[in-house]
Amino acid sequence: MKPFEYARAGSTAEAVRDFGPGTMYLGGGTNLVDLMRLGVAEPERLVDVSRLPLDTIEPAGDRVRIGATVRNTDLAADPLVRSRYPMLARAVLAGASGQVRNVATVAGNLLQRTRCTYFQDVTRPCNKRRPGSGCPAIAGDHANLAVLGTSDACVATHPSDMAVALAALDAQVHVTGPGGDRILPMPGLHRLPGDEPERDTVLNPGDLITAIELPPAPPGASLYRKVRERASFAFALVSIAAVLDVQDGDVAGCRIALGGVAHAPWRAERAERALIGGPATGEAFLQAAEAELEQARPLPRNAFKVPLARNLIVATLEELAA
Ligand SMILES: Cc1cc2nc3c(=O)[nH]c(=O)nc-3n(C[C@H](O)[C@H](O)[C@H](O)COP(=O)(O)OP(=O)(O)OC[C@H]3O[C@@H](n4cnc5c(N)ncnc54)[C@H](O)[C@@H]3O)c2cc1C
Ligand code: SF4
């Protein structure tokens, strides 16, 4: 590992002030330190923000504010989160392992990098790691990679489970940075790769996530489901965060976000539009899923994700409707 300086920030203002060229913020370190060991990330300076006093979960009227340094375990166990947003607690528990969740922070989870194997192997080209060097995944190993919103430059997926639930809940991400304070919507924090796959998000250098704010939970029943190769310690092949409100047999409200299929949590807006106001039937769920997945651009070895996503959408909505 390349030598680096370490500083612990005492306040958010100090963290932002200490951020200079070659600096990275350090949360729990469960992703960043791995990438430093692999030589993928080579910061000259780490500013440790994991002990900033941003570790509370508080109601704010009918909204809930989650501090950026809240540990994943504490988020999933929080009574307010479990009662108002059970889907979010389930999504967090579907990620990583108990040991990792004990250390990982909310902000770090959102900003973890793709697990594309070429990205993590510095001996291979990768547009995300070294812009302009090429994307070997497109002709190579892409079985776990994206089918929606891809570009010719990158087909990576975003690995966070929590981000998928936050996208379905219309969460807001509070950011402070050299340019002042901002609030970013979810989805909206993460970007699609386009011709700049090196940029995972719309954040600027020095931007520090301080909190996630959740609006009131939408009416209806909700679920997070994750399809993966092993029952634990595996990233999603496809996951879904869904909320369905059925009134007199019709869909009064619906939110669907997908994980494991794109460079960002994917809000299935076409499917939502197709469903709202129509009957809550298996046939309608199938048509909505197909309307969403018409946009898919799978590669030979990840084409299985399209029927997998379709079946997951239909099965999850059927379970919610029941
Ligand atoms: C074996 C393994 C399996 C895993 N499986 C899953 C899984 O199935 N699902 C899942 O969702 N996750 C999974 N994870 C990911 C794990 O949840 C992440 O590593 C973790 O959430 C990252 O959090 P952290 O606080 O350790 O971030 P760090 O590693 O400290 O940081 C990650 C990134 O966030 C930046 N950062 C941190 N805090 C801030 C802040 N406040 N503002 C701005 N930037 C910041 C850092 O600079 C860095 O770029 C897995 C991890 C491991 C090691
Ligand atoms: S898919 Fe993206 S991260 Fe993976 S090799 Fe291609 S450019 Fe790199």
XYZ file of C-alpha atoms and ligand atoms in Angstrom:
383
model
C 0.000 0.000 0.000
C 1.249 3.479 -0.867
C 2.099 5.520 2.248
C -0.466 8.167 3.144
C -1.122 10.805 5.770
C -3.989 10.351 8.216
C -5.992 13.046 9.980
C -9.142 12.772 12.055
C -11.667 15.561 11.469
C -13.191 17.159 14.571
C -16.092 18.801 12.745
C -17.672 18.817 9.293
C -16.227 22.290 8.655
C -12.757 21.023 9.545
C -13.168 17.967 7.290
C -14.089 20.116 4.303
C -11.315 22.609 5.068
C -8.745 19.785 5.297
C -9.752 18.348 1.931
C -7.136 19.084 -0.712
C -5.697 17.431 -3.847
C -5.015 13.724 -3.242
C -7.357 13.639 -0.210
C -10.133 11.125 0.398
C -12.640 10.908 3.228
C -12.517 7.725 5.305
C -15.718 6.214 6.706
C -15.564 2.695 8.146
C -12.872 1.878 5.578
C -14.468 -1.451 4.619
C -14.345 -0.588 0.919
C -11.742 2.162 0.674
C -9.019 0.321 2.590
C -9.555 -2.792 0.422
C -9.132 -0.622 -2.690
C -5.963 0.929 -1.225
C -4.529 -2.528 -0.587
C -5.268 -3.447 -4.213
C -3.658 -0.240 -5.497
C -6.969 0.879 -7.035
C -7.199 3.895 -4.695
C -3.989 5.747 -3.878
C -4.903 8.719 -1.693
C -2.056 10.829 -0.354
C -4.153 11.828 2.632
C -7.133 10.344 4.453
C -9.435 12.567 6.449
C -11.261 10.267 8.854
C -14.879 11.389 9.131
C -16.156 8.225 10.814
C -16.203 9.789 14.300
C -17.881 13.052 13.401
C -20.953 13.665 15.552
C -23.255 12.613 12.709
C -24.227 9.286 14.243
C -27.844 9.815 15.278
C -31.198 8.851 13.785
C -33.792 11.449 14.650
C -37.429 12.144 13.780
C -38.006 15.570 12.245
C -41.817 15.858 12.226
C -43.046 13.116 9.935
C -39.589 12.805 8.357
C -36.515 10.977 9.654
C -32.930 12.208 9.503
C -30.133 9.628 9.483
C -26.620 10.897 10.198
C -23.912 10.000 7.676
C -21.757 8.135 10.181
C -24.522 5.913 11.549
C -23.261 2.340 11.277
C -25.199 0.009 9.009
C -25.992 -2.283 11.971
C -27.446 0.597 13.981
C -29.546 1.750 11.037
C -31.046 -1.708 10.517
C -31.760 -2.100 14.248
C -33.243 1.347 14.848
C -36.871 1.092 16.104
C -37.983 4.192 14.166
C -36.510 2.870 10.909
C -37.874 -0.627 11.488
C -41.380 0.647 12.189
C -41.624 3.356 9.514
C -39.310 1.991 6.799
C -39.029 -1.806 7.255
C -37.940 -2.136 3.613
C -34.833 -0.050 4.358
C -33.911 -2.169 7.376
C -34.311 -5.317 5.248
C -32.138 -3.888 2.481
C -29.350 -3.032 4.912
C -29.490 -6.511 6.468
C -29.269 -8.060 2.999
C -25.817 -6.499 2.520
C -22.372 -7.712 3.543
C -22.032 -9.499 6.919
C -22.685 -8.603 10.549
C -19.008 -7.759 11.077
C -18.850 -5.454 8.028
C -22.161 -3.781 8.903
C -20.886 -3.062 12.427
C -18.163 -0.865 10.926
C -19.611 0.431 7.649
C -21.236 3.866 7.647
C -24.331 5.046 5.812
C -22.381 7.512 3.632
C -19.648 4.968 2.882
C -22.244 2.420 1.828
C -23.723 4.839 -0.705
C -20.278 5.719 -2.074
C -18.763 2.228 -2.233
C -17.291 1.419 -5.643
C -18.309 -1.215 -8.178
C -17.184 -4.810 -7.680
C -16.438 -5.250 -11.419
C -13.412 -7.565 -11.310
C -11.479 -5.555 -13.930
C -11.922 -2.375 -11.901
C -10.325 -4.119 -8.929
C -7.395 -5.542 -10.934
C -4.795 -2.856 -11.649
C -3.074 -5.060 -14.237
C -6.128 -4.774 -16.514
C -7.478 -1.802 -18.470
C -10.664 -0.202 -17.128
C -12.263 3.091 -18.166
C -13.555 3.690 -14.665
C -10.137 3.307 -13.045
C -8.023 4.665 -15.931
C -10.188 6.767 -18.284
C -9.654 5.967 -21.953
C -7.980 2.587 -21.332
C -10.975 0.515 -22.485
C -13.613 -1.749 -21.005
C -12.557 -5.412 -21.112
C -15.777 -6.464 -19.359
C -17.852 -5.889 -22.503
C -16.106 -8.721 -24.372
C -15.080 -10.556 -21.200
C -16.594 -11.361 -17.817
C -19.770 -9.341 -17.473
C -22.140 -11.927 -15.998
C -22.701 -9.808 -12.873
C -22.788 -6.470 -14.663
C -25.427 -4.044 -15.909
C -28.247 -4.455 -18.415
C -29.879 -1.018 -18.075
C -28.434 2.445 -18.713
C -25.060 1.107 -19.867
C -22.705 2.839 -22.275
C -19.977 1.665 -24.653
C -17.505 2.897 -22.035
C -18.728 0.954 -18.974
C -21.275 -1.693 -17.944
C -20.551 -1.717 -14.208
C -23.242 -1.986 -11.529
C -23.582 -0.069 -8.289
C -23.322 -2.578 -5.440
C -25.252 -0.947 -2.574
C -28.464 -2.566 -1.321
C -29.294 0.395 0.915
C -29.196 2.777 -2.056
C -31.939 0.788 -3.811
C -34.308 1.161 -0.858
C -33.433 4.855 -0.528
C -34.214 5.364 -4.228
C -37.672 3.824 -3.760
C -38.279 5.991 -0.683
C -37.382 9.289 -2.452
C -34.658 9.946 0.126
C -32.632 13.145 0.097
C -28.875 13.245 0.573
C -27.502 16.232 2.494
C -24.080 17.342 1.363
C -21.699 20.042 2.499
C -18.593 20.981 0.570
C -16.310 23.719 -0.698
C -19.237 24.995 -2.810
C -21.640 25.164 0.174
C -24.559 22.958 1.211
C -26.690 20.948 -1.219
C -29.527 18.448 -1.079
C -29.485 15.713 -3.711
C -32.461 13.476 -4.470
C -32.338 9.684 -4.582
C -32.205 8.592 -7.319
C -29.967 11.408 -8.529
C -26.843 11.057 -6.376
C -25.463 8.263 -8.573
C -24.978 8.755 -12.303
C -25.108 6.496 -15.341
C -21.670 5.893 -16.899
C -22.085 7.746 -20.229
C -18.623 8.674 -21.474
C -17.354 9.524 -17.972
C -17.539 6.194 -16.117
C -14.823 7.378 -13.722
C -17.517 9.489 -12.040
C -19.864 7.330 -9.959
C -21.876 10.243 -8.557
C -22.643 13.923 -9.087
C -20.558 14.867 -6.024
C -17.685 17.320 -6.466
C -14.232 16.946 -4.864
C -14.468 17.726 -1.152
C -18.231 17.161 -0.941
C -19.041 15.487 2.364
C -22.293 13.604 2.910
C -23.687 14.663 6.292
C -27.135 13.015 6.433
C -29.902 11.168 4.638
C -33.409 12.516 5.066
C -36.411 10.274 4.580
C -39.825 11.728 3.717
C -42.913 10.071 5.221
C -43.157 6.462 4.106
C -45.497 6.092 1.116
C -48.793 4.307 1.857
C -48.960 0.614 1.093
C -46.998 -2.534 1.782
C -43.276 -2.657 1.062
C -40.590 -5.296 0.472
C -36.886 -5.578 -0.327
C -35.849 -8.763 -2.083
C -32.405 -9.736 -3.327
C -31.425 -12.533 -5.690
C -27.796 -13.578 -5.272
C -25.524 -16.528 -5.798
C -25.149 -17.307 -2.070
C -27.488 -16.736 0.837
C -25.089 -14.253 2.489
C -21.959 -12.223 1.780
C -22.860 -11.824 -1.897
C -23.821 -8.801 -3.937
C -27.151 -8.725 -5.774
C -27.587 -10.269 -9.182
C -30.879 -8.390 -9.156
C -32.662 -6.796 -6.226
C -35.892 -4.891 -5.811
C -37.311 -2.361 -3.368
C -41.039 -2.051 -3.946
C -44.017 -0.323 -2.359
C -47.557 -1.117 -3.501
C -50.782 0.508 -2.391
C -53.900 -1.332 -3.602
C -57.333 0.234 -3.129
C -60.484 -1.623 -4.264
C -58.400 -3.878 -6.503
C -56.605 -1.013 -8.272
C -53.069 0.289 -7.861
C -53.345 3.618 -6.030
C -49.583 4.025 -5.583
C -46.461 2.180 -6.575
C -42.700 2.599 -6.193
C -40.182 0.202 -7.709
C -36.381 0.475 -7.618
C -33.999 -2.185 -8.931
C -30.445 -3.021 -7.874
C -27.738 -5.064 -9.598
C -28.889 -3.977 -13.039
C -27.332 -0.531 -13.574
C -24.532 1.895 -12.657
C -27.020 3.526 -10.261
C -30.058 2.347 -8.325
C -32.651 2.062 -11.083
C -36.061 3.577 -10.443
C -38.511 1.677 -12.652
C -40.551 4.718 -13.657
C -42.048 3.140 -16.784
C -43.369 0.233 -14.741
C -44.738 2.584 -12.076
C -46.538 4.696 -14.694
C -47.980 1.588 -16.342
C -49.388 0.339 -13.047
C -50.826 3.383 -11.284
C -54.603 3.598 -11.742
C -54.866 0.127 -13.287
C -55.825 -3.259 -11.870
C -53.496 -4.956 -9.370
C -53.319 -8.236 -11.265
C -50.512 -10.587 -12.223
C -51.084 -9.763 -15.888
C -50.742 -6.014 -15.235
C -47.572 -6.609 -13.171
C -46.084 -8.625 -16.042
C -46.907 -5.963 -18.629
C -45.401 -3.247 -16.412
C -42.198 -5.257 -15.889
C -41.904 -5.827 -19.621
C -42.457 -2.126 -20.334
C -39.557 -1.307 -18.013
C -37.219 -3.961 -19.341
C -37.766 -3.059 -22.999
C -34.921 -0.615 -22.390
C -32.488 -3.357 -21.339
C -29.332 -3.788 -23.427
C -27.927 -7.069 -22.090
C -24.635 -8.643 -23.123
C -24.345 -12.356 -23.959
C -23.437 -13.527 -20.446
C -25.776 -11.308 -18.457
C -28.900 -11.676 -20.600
C -30.301 -13.903 -17.818
C -30.763 -10.766 -15.709
C -33.632 -9.547 -17.897
C -36.023 -12.473 -17.230
C -34.703 -12.595 -13.651
C -35.633 -8.925 -13.110
C -39.011 -9.445 -14.803
C -39.855 -12.435 -12.627
C -38.638 -10.661 -9.482
C -40.809 -7.610 -10.200
C -43.882 -9.747 -10.844
C -43.364 -12.055 -7.848
C -42.684 -9.151 -5.480
C -45.737 -7.165 -6.611
C -47.913 -10.279 -6.360
C -46.688 -10.846 -2.807
C -47.361 -7.210 -1.901
C -50.819 -7.275 -3.489
C -51.679 -10.381 -1.490
C -17.022 -8.812 1.754
C -17.959 -7.658 1.608
C -19.258 -7.882 1.153
C -20.141 -6.820 1.001
N -21.419 -7.047 0.565
C -22.276 -5.995 0.412
C -23.592 -6.176 -0.070
O -24.018 -7.287 -0.354
N -24.401 -5.088 -0.191
C -23.965 -3.833 0.118
O -24.729 -2.882 -0.011
N -22.717 -3.632 0.549
C -21.879 -4.677 0.698
N -20.601 -4.477 1.139
C -20.155 -3.124 1.197
C -20.096 -2.563 2.535
O -21.397 -2.364 2.970
C -19.334 -1.287 2.238
O -17.971 -1.652 2.211
C -19.564 -0.227 3.217
O -20.915 0.118 3.297
C -18.748 1.002 2.944
O -18.885 1.779 4.089
P -17.617 2.395 4.826
O -18.147 3.339 5.851
O -16.697 1.329 5.303
O -16.973 3.207 3.626
P -15.454 3.514 3.289
O -14.818 2.274 2.754
O -14.800 4.208 4.412
O -15.662 4.581 2.126
C -16.294 4.276 0.901
C -16.272 5.553 0.045
O -17.096 6.549 0.636
C -16.351 7.763 0.839
N -16.921 8.381 2.038
C -17.076 7.792 3.248
N -17.772 8.606 4.069
C -18.060 9.731 3.358
C -18.803 10.926 3.629
N -19.400 11.150 4.809
N -18.920 11.854 2.645
C -18.338 11.652 1.445
N -17.615 10.559 1.141
C -17.504 9.590 2.082
C -14.912 7.335 0.932
O -14.034 8.378 0.538
C -14.882 6.188 -0.066
O -14.736 6.676 -1.368
C -19.701 -5.515 1.301
C -18.398 -5.285 1.770
C -17.537 -6.338 1.935
C -16.158 -6.059 2.438
S -17.493 -2.316 -16.759
Fe -16.735 -0.321 -16.058
S -15.635 -0.859 -14.189
Fe -15.814 -2.758 -15.377
S -14.007 -2.877 -16.755
Fe -15.590 -1.823 -17.869
S -15.119 0.333 -17.462
Fe -14.114 -0.827 -15.859
